[in-house]
Amino acid sequence: MDPGGRRRLGVEEEFHLVDTATRRLAPRAREVLERLDGGHFVGELQRCVVEVNSSVTGDLAAMRRELLDRRASLVAAAGELGLGVAAAGMVPLAVPAELKVTETPRYRRMLADYQLLAREQLICGAQVHVDVDGRDEAVDVSNRVAPSLPTLLALSASSPFWADGTDTGYASARTLVWQRWPTNSLTSLAGTAAEFDDLVDSLIASDVITDPGMIYFDVRPSAHVPTLELRICDSSPAVDTVVLIAGLFRALVDREAAARAAGEPVRPFSPVLGRAAIWRAARSGLEGDLVDMHKRTSRPAADVVADLVDELRPQLERNGDWTTVRHLAEGAVRAGSSAARQRRARRRRGRMTDVVDLLVVETATSTPVLPVAEEDLLFESYAADPAHEGRGGFDEAVNPAGVARTAYRGLLPVLRALGPATLRSREQHVEDAQRAAGVTFRAAGQGAAHVLPLDVLPRVVEAVEWDLIRRGAVQRTRALDALLRDVYGEQQVLADGVLPSALLDSAPGFRSTGHLVGDVVRAHVNGLDLVRSALGEWVVIEDNLRIPSGVAYALANRGIVTEALPELAPPAGLLAVDDVAATLRRTLEEAAPAGAGASPHVVLVTSGPEDSAYAEHEYLATAMGVPLLTPESLSVVGGRLHRHHGRASTPVDVVYARMDEDMLLSSVGRDGARLRAGLTGALRTRALTVANALGNGVADDKAVYAFVPELVRYYLGEQPILGSVPTYLCADREQRDHVLASLDSLVTKPVDGFGGMGVLIGPDATDEALARRRAELVAAPEKFIAQDVVALSTHPTFDGHAFRPHHVDLRVFVHLRPDGSGGTTGLVVPAALTRVAAFGSGIVNSSAGGGTKDTWVLGSVDGSVDGSVDGPATDGRSGDVRAVR
């Protein structure tokens, strides 16, 4: 006890060392320790870990000051070596071959005995020691405090990612590793010190462990000093989390020691329920429910934490800790777990390095890096946020006065009533559901697929807007389909001077394989990307006529958000998405060659699990009820494409191609021959349809985009319904010179780019990036176009603490089908995909860290449910209504 009669306490913290360049774990503890005081800094099992030991004190505030000082010393010493320090249960970037155990006889013996357990012990914890009056008290009190320990684990949860960057789905993956040791359990359940020592002696005698230090109970009597040791917690980047846990644990020991002295019996608990409670805390952290061990029920983490603090108020007040612990507990619940903050850091740009950087910063500052000030509450500061106006942009849900627009007046109050803590819990539910459903995406350069961030607030597209969008989208797609038929046919558009011949000659998407026999639909599915301008007008920024992706994510989003947030009542007129997969299958079947019969055989062909959108391929194939194949299962036999299954084979009528056409044609089929000759031969004889058609890239060429309004007039004889962005062709010298002079105020894009690759937003670009693009434009101007910057609209997006304005676009999916007379009929499915940029970014693509929203499309003003727009195309040259050929 200290002079004030308080039990003294001490803390041991374990820290990861990471290379600041690679962000990987660095096995350089010995070099760091050489720069530090050996009395408080020691090595651990793994060479990438340093343990810091505090002094013993009865004053919680003094403990906090010392922890801060020790951390500062460690951070400074590591920084001299180009290393960062990360306090977390696990760090998500490691190369196991680079990591070895510390060279001591004890650790070498552990490696020999435990093998995988020792090699994968890339974890760090925080331990708290509290004074006890003898070992009998320590053993008895350990059993009494055990039911409350899962709550302390939840407070500390900081290890959502495995060492290879995989999201484990747990808030504390460290616990999963920790529980694999043979001597791990919540507590010993021994009644006295003698029973405890006998248990330890038996484990040593059985050769399961070699010394008492390998007793890994979550709470245990210390083997060396008269303390009770808490071992269940992850290492925490915020010192205040450690201080909070230390204050609560001391109060627990005080309370239960007093109960023992009063002769109160130990309240029995089921070890199975105790293990379940630990699992639940490791799974959910502060973002879900915890097991209330005493009430034997599931309750929200915030309530369990608040109740524990209130129950311990007498002990906390006696120790002088009540105000501090209550404040820290409220702050911990408000901020959420470190695990949730790490996941949010990854969501922002999809990069694990951002997670490591967050941990290093939080450890160095010893406070959580929160995206908004503590006083901000959901929407209260939304309108005043500088990003709300963007570049003079338009917010779709909240007007500049901070008032919800009509479509959102029933939604925003519901979210405000739920509050940040509940929304974080629901956000975790969303991620769990996405992971279970396989709704993942692998961005370029990433080793593992991860869930696409899905926001909790849906976007509403009102009926009058949807009517405009669907009519304009079908119009635009028909014009582009007409262009494709023309440029791979008579090329009248070139003869009439509507499209420059030089543009077609230099278009990377114009391929010899694109020539088809007969007048057939080519643009079976178009994924148009639209944004709302500063005036709230819809503008098309891109067409996707090669491999338009995203509809499966739109379908999955609806079910996931509905389940996670049942409080959000759908508005009247919400269009269902249940039939979208069946609609896609019907579109593909209607594209089949004439001889396919009443039930064409459709297959979806993918490059395989390494494809960034493979999860979508699986989802659509299952939803449509068609085979999902890779090229290796195909071959051309007798002029027909066949799929092979076992010893049997089946002729294929329609290939829904979800892979790059060059990759498809160069792939080796089941018979060992490349597919190019057989596939193109089957296309020429009309024995096969590939959707979308090969060679369609010429129509979503960024240079062709500049001519689409005129193409609408030329082929359809109509005025464009949807606007386009003013576009400059850098192949034209005069326009190139304008672009070079205004590079910092324009957006430049490769003409054949997709997925956001190569896009440079001038106002956001660095001087170095602008210089590189300038050199590219001078060297090869024909490869680029430039556009005026569009002030993308914003939409409230939850960041874990409040709603912030994020830029959004909208991808809608247009289907074209033959109308029986050589023309086309079009429809727009009501499953639209809202893509959300990372905060402060104007790029919404998944590969740039973008996320998605559920999109609530309301019924069209004419009562149409599927958004279909029928009718033949028109020839603008003669003014006659006719089928485009």
PDB file of N, CA and C in Angstrom, residues 17 155 165 492 560 605:
ATOM      1  N   LEU A  17       8.158  -2.853 -33.079  1.00  0.00           N
ATOM      2  CA  LEU A  17       9.055  -1.970 -33.831  1.00  0.00           C
ATOM      3  C   LEU A  17       8.774  -2.161 -35.313  1.00  0.00           C
ATOM      4  N   LEU A 155     -12.142  -3.028 -24.011  1.00  0.00           N
ATOM      5  CA  LEU A 155     -11.612  -1.663 -23.984  1.00  0.00           C
ATOM      6  C   LEU A 155     -10.271  -1.562 -24.705  1.00  0.00           C
ATOM      7  N   GLY A 165      -1.949  -8.796 -43.239  1.00  0.00           N
ATOM      8  CA  GLY A 165      -2.871  -7.762 -43.660  1.00  0.00           C
ATOM      9  C   GLY A 165      -4.306  -8.217 -43.809  1.00  0.00           C
ATOM     10  N   GLN A 492     -19.789   5.114 -91.768  1.00  0.00           N
ATOM     11  CA  GLN A 492     -20.416   6.299 -92.330  1.00  0.00           C
ATOM     12  C   GLN A 492     -20.149   7.536 -91.485  1.00  0.00           C
ATOM     13  N   ILE A 560     -27.746  -6.050 -47.126  1.00  0.00           N
ATOM     14  CA  ILE A 560     -26.888  -5.878 -45.951  1.00  0.00           C
ATOM     15  C   ILE A 560     -27.327  -4.679 -45.123  1.00  0.00           C
ATOM     16  N   VAL A 605     -17.500 -15.937 -67.833  1.00  0.00           N
ATOM     17  CA  VAL A 605     -16.085 -16.292 -67.904  1.00  0.00           C
ATOM     18  C   VAL A 605     -15.262 -15.237 -67.177  1.00  0.00           C
TER      19      VAL A 605
END
